[in-house]
Amino acid sequence: VNGKLAILYSGSGLKTFPIGKGGIYSPVSLNYSAVSSTSIVAIEQFETGFAGSPPAGTAQLGTRFWRVSEVINTTHTYELTLNGQSFTPMGPVVMLKYNSPNTLSLTTTATSSTQIPTGFKNSLGLTTFGDFALGEIIATSIVADNATAAYGGGAVNLAASISPATATGNVEFFVNNVSVGTSAISSGTASFSYNLAGVNAGSYSVKAKYLGSESYQASSSDPEAPGTLSVTAVPLLITAD
């Protein structure tokens, strides 16, 4: 169907909407797990114009969205499966649900069926309709900075830079591949005070791992290009009598 398609539900159950727009076929399915009475659901595909602004840490996949509405109002719970066949996500896929003025990011489960070979279903039941699109959690990158300290100097700050700077959560630091502690991110950076007790003079690798959040993918600094902690020996001063 090129345009809006309305389907009658006499009770709970799964139905597929074979819809498309402008020659692009992108069916979706809606499963009523509970519905109070007879319901008529209408779904229409659009190739542009999604009005929602993805929450921080997420981005819309393409420009396509689906408008889901009900002709007869009921009390209900449902799961929606959107077609992701034409997208190439780089991160975990989420479902974006827009009801003015808010856009929610919903976790999804990958599904496959004859009608929708590459589907993404919302993980929790929905109770309201709206505009829906597919999105993804934004990838991050992290770089461990170099640091220098004097032998016996007490402590040194290990630092890492995270991109995008809007990422939130914690960073774990490693010295010579041994975890030494974690620190919270603030404005795209994380800093950890590393105690030098028992650390000899020398050069040590510093790596950082961003532990991720609901909105941002976890990431690790490049193992081939770690930061360096240089602990310098204090020169021995000898004076003649």
PDB file of C-alpha atoms in Angstrom:
ATOM      1  CA  VAL A   1       0.000   0.000   0.000  1.00  0.00           C
ATOM      2  CA  ASN A   2       1.412   3.357  -1.053  1.00  0.00           C
ATOM      3  CA  GLY A   3       0.083   5.570   1.732  1.00  0.00           C
ATOM      4  CA  LYS A   4      -1.893   5.105   4.930  1.00  0.00           C
ATOM      5  CA  LEU A   5      -3.250   1.653   5.766  1.00  0.00           C
ATOM      6  CA  ALA A   6      -5.871   1.014   8.466  1.00  0.00           C
ATOM      7  CA  ILE A   7      -6.417  -2.479   9.885  1.00  0.00           C
ATOM      8  CA  LEU A   8      -9.143  -3.730  12.232  1.00  0.00           C
ATOM      9  CA  TYR A   9      -8.190  -5.584  15.421  1.00  0.00           C
ATOM     10  CA  SER A  10     -11.022  -7.478  17.067  1.00  0.00           C
ATOM     11  CA  GLY A  11      -8.757  -8.284  20.010  1.00  0.00           C
ATOM     12  CA  SER A  12      -5.141  -8.877  20.886  1.00  0.00           C
ATOM     13  CA  GLY A  13      -2.808 -10.250  18.226  1.00  0.00           C
ATOM     14  CA  LEU A  14      -0.133  -9.484  15.640  1.00  0.00           C
ATOM     15  CA  LYS A  15      -0.797  -7.901  12.246  1.00  0.00           C
ATOM     16  CA  THR A  16       1.639  -6.744   9.555  1.00  0.00           C
ATOM     17  CA  PHE A  17       1.096  -3.511   7.632  1.00  0.00           C
ATOM     18  CA  PRO A  18       2.471  -3.932   4.070  1.00  0.00           C
ATOM     19  CA  ILE A  19       3.074  -0.239   3.441  1.00  0.00           C
ATOM     20  CA  GLY A  20       5.528   1.947   1.555  1.00  0.00           C
ATOM     21  CA  LYS A  21       5.925   5.383   0.048  1.00  0.00           C
ATOM     22  CA  GLY A  22       7.306   6.547  -3.282  1.00  0.00           C
ATOM     23  CA  GLY A  23       8.272   3.048  -4.389  1.00  0.00           C
ATOM     24  CA  ILE A  24      10.076   2.253  -1.110  1.00  0.00           C
ATOM     25  CA  TYR A  25       8.419  -0.739   0.552  1.00  0.00           C
ATOM     26  CA  SER A  26       8.988  -0.820   4.305  1.00  0.00           C
ATOM     27  CA  PRO A  27       6.363  -2.883   6.154  1.00  0.00           C
ATOM     28  CA  VAL A  28       5.901  -2.731   9.921  1.00  0.00           C
ATOM     29  CA  SER A  29       3.992  -4.901  12.360  1.00  0.00           C
ATOM     30  CA  LEU A  30       1.999  -4.144  15.481  1.00  0.00           C
ATOM     31  CA  ASN A  31       1.179  -6.688  18.145  1.00  0.00           C
ATOM     32  CA  TYR A  32      -1.527  -5.917  20.673  1.00  0.00           C
ATOM     33  CA  SER A  33      -0.632  -7.823  23.827  1.00  0.00           C
ATOM     34  CA  ALA A  34      -3.718  -6.290  25.446  1.00  0.00           C
ATOM     35  CA  VAL A  35      -6.564  -4.147  24.094  1.00  0.00           C
ATOM     36  CA  SER A  36      -9.799  -3.151  25.812  1.00  0.00           C
ATOM     37  CA  SER A  37     -12.107  -3.398  22.761  1.00  0.00           C
ATOM     38  CA  THR A  38     -12.205  -3.409  18.966  1.00  0.00           C
ATOM     39  CA  SER A  39      -9.467  -1.179  17.564  1.00  0.00           C
ATOM     40  CA  ILE A  40      -8.634   0.258  14.156  1.00  0.00           C
ATOM     41  CA  VAL A  41      -4.950   1.129  13.780  1.00  0.00           C
ATOM     42  CA  ALA A  42      -3.663   3.301  10.923  1.00  0.00           C
ATOM     43  CA  ILE A  43       0.020   3.425   9.931  1.00  0.00           C
ATOM     44  CA  GLU A  44       1.650   5.575   7.254  1.00  0.00           C
ATOM     45  CA  GLN A  45       5.277   5.718   6.127  1.00  0.00           C
ATOM     46  CA  PHE A  46       7.044   9.032   5.422  1.00  0.00           C
ATOM     47  CA  GLU A  47      10.489   9.466   3.865  1.00  0.00           C
ATOM     48  CA  THR A  48      11.202  12.857   5.468  1.00  0.00           C
ATOM     49  CA  GLY A  49       9.858  15.202   8.104  1.00  0.00           C
ATOM     50  CA  PHE A  50      10.344  13.441  11.451  1.00  0.00           C
ATOM     51  CA  ALA A  51       9.684  16.265  13.906  1.00  0.00           C
ATOM     52  CA  GLY A  52      11.391  14.709  16.906  1.00  0.00           C
ATOM     53  CA  SER A  53      14.849  15.680  18.099  1.00  0.00           C
ATOM     54  CA  PRO A  54      16.770  12.537  19.118  1.00  0.00           C
ATOM     55  CA  PRO A  55      17.868  12.589  22.768  1.00  0.00           C
ATOM     56  CA  ALA A  56      21.536  13.273  23.546  1.00  0.00           C
ATOM     57  CA  GLY A  57      23.685  10.350  22.529  1.00  0.00           C
ATOM     58  CA  THR A  58      21.390   9.089  19.782  1.00  0.00           C
ATOM     59  CA  ALA A  59      21.004   9.848  16.083  1.00  0.00           C
ATOM     60  CA  GLN A  60      18.219   9.048  13.643  1.00  0.00           C
ATOM     61  CA  LEU A  61      18.936   6.421  10.999  1.00  0.00           C
ATOM     62  CA  GLY A  62      18.138   8.047   7.676  1.00  0.00           C
ATOM     63  CA  THR A  63      15.070  10.296   7.481  1.00  0.00           C
ATOM     64  CA  ARG A  64      12.248   7.732   7.321  1.00  0.00           C
ATOM     65  CA  PHE A  65       9.543   7.572   9.977  1.00  0.00           C
ATOM     66  CA  TRP A  66       6.168   5.936  10.535  1.00  0.00           C
ATOM     67  CA  ARG A  67       3.040   7.622  11.913  1.00  0.00           C
ATOM     68  CA  VAL A  68       0.966   5.249  14.020  1.00  0.00           C
ATOM     69  CA  SER A  69      -2.512   6.291  15.136  1.00  0.00           C
ATOM     70  CA  GLU A  70      -5.773   4.768  16.312  1.00  0.00           C
ATOM     71  CA  VAL A  71      -9.146   5.514  14.721  1.00  0.00           C
ATOM     72  CA  ILE A  72     -11.091   4.214  17.732  1.00  0.00           C
ATOM     73  CA  ASN A  73      -9.549   5.054  21.103  1.00  0.00           C
ATOM     74  CA  THR A  74      -8.890   2.083  23.383  1.00  0.00           C
ATOM     75  CA  THR A  75      -6.834   1.183  26.411  1.00  0.00           C
ATOM     76  CA  HIS A  76      -4.028  -1.012  25.170  1.00  0.00           C
ATOM     77  CA  THR A  77      -0.483  -2.307  25.342  1.00  0.00           C
ATOM     78  CA  TYR A  78       1.408  -3.102  22.158  1.00  0.00           C
ATOM     79  CA  GLU A  79       4.793  -3.838  20.608  1.00  0.00           C
ATOM     80  CA  LEU A  80       5.849  -2.263  17.322  1.00  0.00           C
ATOM     81  CA  THR A  81       8.363  -3.752  14.873  1.00  0.00           C
ATOM     82  CA  LEU A  82       9.957  -1.331  12.398  1.00  0.00           C
ATOM     83  CA  ASN A  83      11.762  -2.316   9.217  1.00  0.00           C
ATOM     84  CA  GLY A  84      15.485  -1.581   9.336  1.00  0.00           C
ATOM     85  CA  GLN A  85      16.428  -3.381   6.129  1.00  0.00           C
ATOM     86  CA  SER A  86      17.731  -0.301   4.274  1.00  0.00           C
ATOM     87  CA  PHE A  87      19.838   1.058   7.163  1.00  0.00           C
ATOM     88  CA  THR A  88      23.424   0.286   8.177  1.00  0.00           C
ATOM     89  CA  PRO A  89      23.686   1.133  11.866  1.00  0.00           C
ATOM     90  CA  MET A  90      27.116   1.517  13.441  1.00  0.00           C
ATOM     91  CA  GLY A  91      25.872   1.188  17.023  1.00  0.00           C
ATOM     92  CA  PRO A  92      23.034  -0.398  18.992  1.00  0.00           C
ATOM     93  CA  VAL A  93      19.660   0.346  17.384  1.00  0.00           C
ATOM     94  CA  VAL A  94      16.978   2.228  19.300  1.00  0.00           C
ATOM     95  CA  MET A  95      13.422   3.211  18.450  1.00  0.00           C
ATOM     96  CA  LEU A  96      12.624   6.925  18.555  1.00  0.00           C
ATOM     97  CA  LYS A  97       9.056   7.799  19.614  1.00  0.00           C
ATOM     98  CA  TYR A  98       7.826  11.356  19.168  1.00  0.00           C
ATOM     99  CA  ASN A  99       4.839  12.873  20.924  1.00  0.00           C
ATOM    100  CA  SER A 100       5.135  16.659  20.900  1.00  0.00           C
ATOM    101  CA  PRO A 101       7.222  18.052  22.462  1.00  0.00           C
ATOM    102  CA  ASN A 102       9.135  14.976  23.639  1.00  0.00           C
ATOM    103  CA  THR A 103      11.168  12.323  21.836  1.00  0.00           C
ATOM    104  CA  LEU A 104      11.885   9.093  23.688  1.00  0.00           C
ATOM    105  CA  SER A 105      14.655   6.612  22.938  1.00  0.00           C
ATOM    106  CA  LEU A 106      13.416   3.023  23.368  1.00  0.00           C
ATOM    107  CA  THR A 107      15.604  -0.065  23.502  1.00  0.00           C
ATOM    108  CA  THR A 108      14.927  -2.641  20.808  1.00  0.00           C
ATOM    109  CA  THR A 109      15.301  -6.334  20.106  1.00  0.00           C
ATOM    110  CA  ALA A 110      16.389  -7.494  16.643  1.00  0.00           C
ATOM    111  CA  THR A 111      13.795  -9.702  14.958  1.00  0.00           C
ATOM    112  CA  SER A 112      13.391 -11.506  11.651  1.00  0.00           C
ATOM    113  CA  SER A 113      10.305 -12.744   9.843  1.00  0.00           C
ATOM    114  CA  THR A 114       9.192 -13.453   6.303  1.00  0.00           C
ATOM    115  CA  GLN A 115       7.438 -10.078   6.104  1.00  0.00           C
ATOM    116  CA  ILE A 116      10.168  -8.095   7.903  1.00  0.00           C
ATOM    117  CA  PRO A 117      13.561  -9.824   7.493  1.00  0.00           C
ATOM    118  CA  THR A 118      15.439  -7.110   9.408  1.00  0.00           C
ATOM    119  CA  GLY A 119      13.152  -5.854  12.129  1.00  0.00           C
ATOM    120  CA  PHE A 120      13.614  -3.977  15.391  1.00  0.00           C
ATOM    121  CA  LYS A 121      10.952  -4.340  18.086  1.00  0.00           C
ATOM    122  CA  ASN A 122      10.597  -2.118  21.126  1.00  0.00           C
ATOM    123  CA  SER A 123      11.592  -4.039  24.239  1.00  0.00           C
ATOM    124  CA  LEU A 124       8.837  -2.733  26.538  1.00  0.00           C
ATOM    125  CA  GLY A 125       5.100  -2.508  25.851  1.00  0.00           C
ATOM    126  CA  LEU A 126       3.756   0.840  24.648  1.00  0.00           C
ATOM    127  CA  THR A 127       0.471   2.418  25.705  1.00  0.00           C
ATOM    128  CA  THR A 128       0.300   5.497  23.428  1.00  0.00           C
ATOM    129  CA  PHE A 129       0.737   6.083  19.702  1.00  0.00           C
ATOM    130  CA  GLY A 130       2.827   8.661  17.853  1.00  0.00           C
ATOM    131  CA  ASP A 131       5.543   9.057  15.238  1.00  0.00           C
ATOM    132  CA  PHE A 132       8.302   6.437  15.203  1.00  0.00           C
ATOM    133  CA  ALA A 133      11.753   6.257  13.633  1.00  0.00           C
ATOM    134  CA  LEU A 134      14.832   4.104  14.018  1.00  0.00           C
ATOM    135  CA  GLY A 135      17.978   5.526  15.576  1.00  0.00           C
ATOM    136  CA  GLU A 136      21.287   4.373  16.965  1.00  0.00           C
ATOM    137  CA  ILE A 137      23.395   5.003  20.021  1.00  0.00           C
ATOM    138  CA  ILE A 138      26.294   7.258  19.054  1.00  0.00           C
ATOM    139  CA  ALA A 139      29.786   5.817  18.944  1.00  0.00           C
ATOM    140  CA  THR A 140      32.471   7.371  21.147  1.00  0.00           C
ATOM    141  CA  SER A 141      36.236   7.613  21.123  1.00  0.00           C
ATOM    142  CA  ILE A 142      38.678   8.063  23.995  1.00  0.00           C
ATOM    143  CA  VAL A 143      42.345   9.064  24.134  1.00  0.00           C
ATOM    144  CA  ALA A 144      44.613   8.570  27.140  1.00  0.00           C
ATOM    145  CA  ASP A 145      46.886  11.559  27.747  1.00  0.00           C
ATOM    146  CA  ASN A 146      50.584  11.512  28.599  1.00  0.00           C
ATOM    147  CA  ALA A 147      51.685  12.285  32.152  1.00  0.00           C
ATOM    148  CA  THR A 148      54.971  13.014  33.890  1.00  0.00           C
ATOM    149  CA  ALA A 149      55.861  12.669  37.559  1.00  0.00           C
ATOM    150  CA  ALA A 150      58.930  12.628  39.746  1.00  0.00           C
ATOM    151  CA  TYR A 151      59.863   9.430  41.518  1.00  0.00           C
ATOM    152  CA  GLY A 152      58.504   9.526  45.052  1.00  0.00           C
ATOM    153  CA  GLY A 153      56.217  12.420  44.115  1.00  0.00           C
ATOM    154  CA  GLY A 154      53.138  11.019  45.872  1.00  0.00           C
ATOM    155  CA  ALA A 155      50.497  11.025  43.095  1.00  0.00           C
ATOM    156  CA  VAL A 156      49.993  11.996  39.472  1.00  0.00           C
ATOM    157  CA  ASN A 157      46.823  12.835  37.551  1.00  0.00           C
ATOM    158  CA  LEU A 158      45.979  10.435  34.733  1.00  0.00           C
ATOM    159  CA  ALA A 159      43.669  12.035  32.191  1.00  0.00           C
ATOM    160  CA  ALA A 160      41.635  11.025  29.156  1.00  0.00           C
ATOM    161  CA  SER A 161      39.615  12.922  26.552  1.00  0.00           C
ATOM    162  CA  ILE A 162      36.260  11.564  25.367  1.00  0.00           C
ATOM    163  CA  SER A 163      34.399  12.446  22.168  1.00  0.00           C
ATOM    164  CA  PRO A 164      31.673  13.576  21.864  1.00  0.00           C
ATOM    165  CA  ALA A 165      32.103  15.819  24.893  1.00  0.00           C
ATOM    166  CA  THR A 166      28.437  15.325  25.816  1.00  0.00           C
ATOM    167  CA  ALA A 167      29.116  11.699  26.817  1.00  0.00           C
ATOM    168  CA  THR A 168      28.395  10.887  30.450  1.00  0.00           C
ATOM    169  CA  GLY A 169      29.477   8.090  32.742  1.00  0.00           C
ATOM    170  CA  ASN A 170      32.823   6.760  33.945  1.00  0.00           C
ATOM    171  CA  VAL A 171      36.299   6.030  32.610  1.00  0.00           C
ATOM    172  CA  GLU A 172      38.522   3.208  33.839  1.00  0.00           C
ATOM    173  CA  PHE A 173      42.281   3.779  33.771  1.00  0.00           C
ATOM    174  CA  PHE A 174      44.987   1.147  33.236  1.00  0.00           C
ATOM    175  CA  VAL A 175      48.728   1.412  33.879  1.00  0.00           C
ATOM    176  CA  ASN A 176      50.726  -1.289  32.099  1.00  0.00           C
ATOM    177  CA  ASN A 177      47.374  -3.043  31.446  1.00  0.00           C
ATOM    178  CA  VAL A 178      46.485  -3.185  35.151  1.00  0.00           C
ATOM    179  CA  SER A 179      43.310  -1.399  36.231  1.00  0.00           C
ATOM    180  CA  VAL A 180      44.119   1.337  38.764  1.00  0.00           C
ATOM    181  CA  GLY A 181      40.718   3.012  39.204  1.00  0.00           C
ATOM    182  CA  THR A 182      37.768   4.860  37.658  1.00  0.00           C
ATOM    183  CA  SER A 183      36.706   8.483  37.401  1.00  0.00           C
ATOM    184  CA  ALA A 184      33.566  10.318  36.285  1.00  0.00           C
ATOM    185  CA  ILE A 185      33.508  12.297  33.029  1.00  0.00           C
ATOM    186  CA  SER A 186      33.108  16.055  33.168  1.00  0.00           C
ATOM    187  CA  SER A 187      32.810  18.100  29.950  1.00  0.00           C
ATOM    188  CA  GLY A 188      34.540  15.490  27.820  1.00  0.00           C
ATOM    189  CA  THR A 189      37.435  14.686  30.160  1.00  0.00           C
ATOM    190  CA  ALA A 190      38.145  12.335  33.041  1.00  0.00           C
ATOM    191  CA  SER A 191      40.981  12.575  35.540  1.00  0.00           C
ATOM    192  CA  PHE A 192      42.195  10.067  38.122  1.00  0.00           C
ATOM    193  CA  SER A 193      44.760  10.616  40.897  1.00  0.00           C
ATOM    194  CA  TYR A 194      47.185   7.698  40.697  1.00  0.00           C
ATOM    195  CA  ASN A 195      49.236   6.957  43.806  1.00  0.00           C
ATOM    196  CA  LEU A 196      52.912   6.476  42.946  1.00  0.00           C
ATOM    197  CA  ALA A 197      53.761   4.569  46.098  1.00  0.00           C
ATOM    198  CA  GLY A 198      55.894   1.606  45.080  1.00  0.00           C
ATOM    199  CA  VAL A 199      56.203   2.796  41.470  1.00  0.00           C
ATOM    200  CA  ASN A 200      59.800   2.860  40.258  1.00  0.00           C
ATOM    201  CA  ALA A 201      61.245   5.384  37.878  1.00  0.00           C
ATOM    202  CA  GLY A 202      60.590   4.464  34.272  1.00  0.00           C
ATOM    203  CA  SER A 203      58.050   4.577  31.460  1.00  0.00           C
ATOM    204  CA  TYR A 204      54.577   3.037  31.748  1.00  0.00           C
ATOM    205  CA  SER A 205      51.709   2.673  29.271  1.00  0.00           C
ATOM    206  CA  VAL A 206      48.439   4.409  30.129  1.00  0.00           C
ATOM    207  CA  LYS A 207      45.174   3.214  28.630  1.00  0.00           C
ATOM    208  CA  ALA A 208      41.615   4.341  29.222  1.00  0.00           C
ATOM    209  CA  LYS A 209      38.245   2.658  28.748  1.00  0.00           C
ATOM    210  CA  TYR A 210      34.961   4.549  28.572  1.00  0.00           C
ATOM    211  CA  LEU A 211      32.401   2.296  30.238  1.00  0.00           C
ATOM    212  CA  GLY A 212      29.452   3.602  28.201  1.00  0.00           C
ATOM    213  CA  SER A 213      25.924   4.625  29.208  1.00  0.00           C
ATOM    214  CA  GLU A 214      22.359   4.178  28.004  1.00  0.00           C
ATOM    215  CA  SER A 215      22.997   6.851  25.360  1.00  0.00           C
ATOM    216  CA  TYR A 216      26.642   6.331  24.351  1.00  0.00           C
ATOM    217  CA  GLN A 217      28.636   3.302  23.265  1.00  0.00           C
ATOM    218  CA  ALA A 218      31.548   2.094  25.353  1.00  0.00           C
ATOM    219  CA  SER A 219      34.999   2.525  23.816  1.00  0.00           C
ATOM    220  CA  SER A 220      38.673   1.976  24.592  1.00  0.00           C
ATOM    221  CA  SER A 221      41.765   3.982  23.754  1.00  0.00           C
ATOM    222  CA  ASP A 222      43.918   2.685  20.926  1.00  0.00           C
ATOM    223  CA  PRO A 223      46.029  -0.193  22.325  1.00  0.00           C
ATOM    224  CA  GLU A 224      48.664   0.540  19.663  1.00  0.00           C
ATOM    225  CA  ALA A 225      48.983   4.181  20.723  1.00  0.00           C
ATOM    226  CA  PRO A 226      48.615   4.368  24.495  1.00  0.00           C
ATOM    227  CA  GLY A 227      49.450   7.348  26.618  1.00  0.00           C
ATOM    228  CA  THR A 228      52.720   7.313  28.515  1.00  0.00           C
ATOM    229  CA  LEU A 229      53.407   7.871  32.188  1.00  0.00           C
ATOM    230  CA  SER A 230      57.011   8.929  32.674  1.00  0.00           C
ATOM    231  CA  VAL A 231      58.298   8.643  36.236  1.00  0.00           C
ATOM    232  CA  THR A 232      61.651  10.408  36.430  1.00  0.00           C
ATOM    233  CA  ALA A 233      64.352   9.681  38.941  1.00  0.00           C
ATOM    234  CA  VAL A 234      65.455  12.468  41.258  1.00  0.00           C
ATOM    235  CA  PRO A 235      69.073  13.386  40.454  1.00  0.00           C
ATOM    236  CA  LEU A 236      71.504  12.365  43.156  1.00  0.00           C
ATOM    237  CA  LEU A 237      73.315  15.420  44.416  1.00  0.00           C
ATOM    238  CA  ILE A 238      76.815  14.780  45.850  1.00  0.00           C
ATOM    239  CA  THR A 239      78.700  17.581  47.542  1.00  0.00           C
ATOM    240  CA  ALA A 240      82.328  17.572  48.547  1.00  0.00           C
ATOM    241  CA  ASP A 241      83.285  18.306  52.132  1.00  0.00           C
TER     242      ASP A 241
END
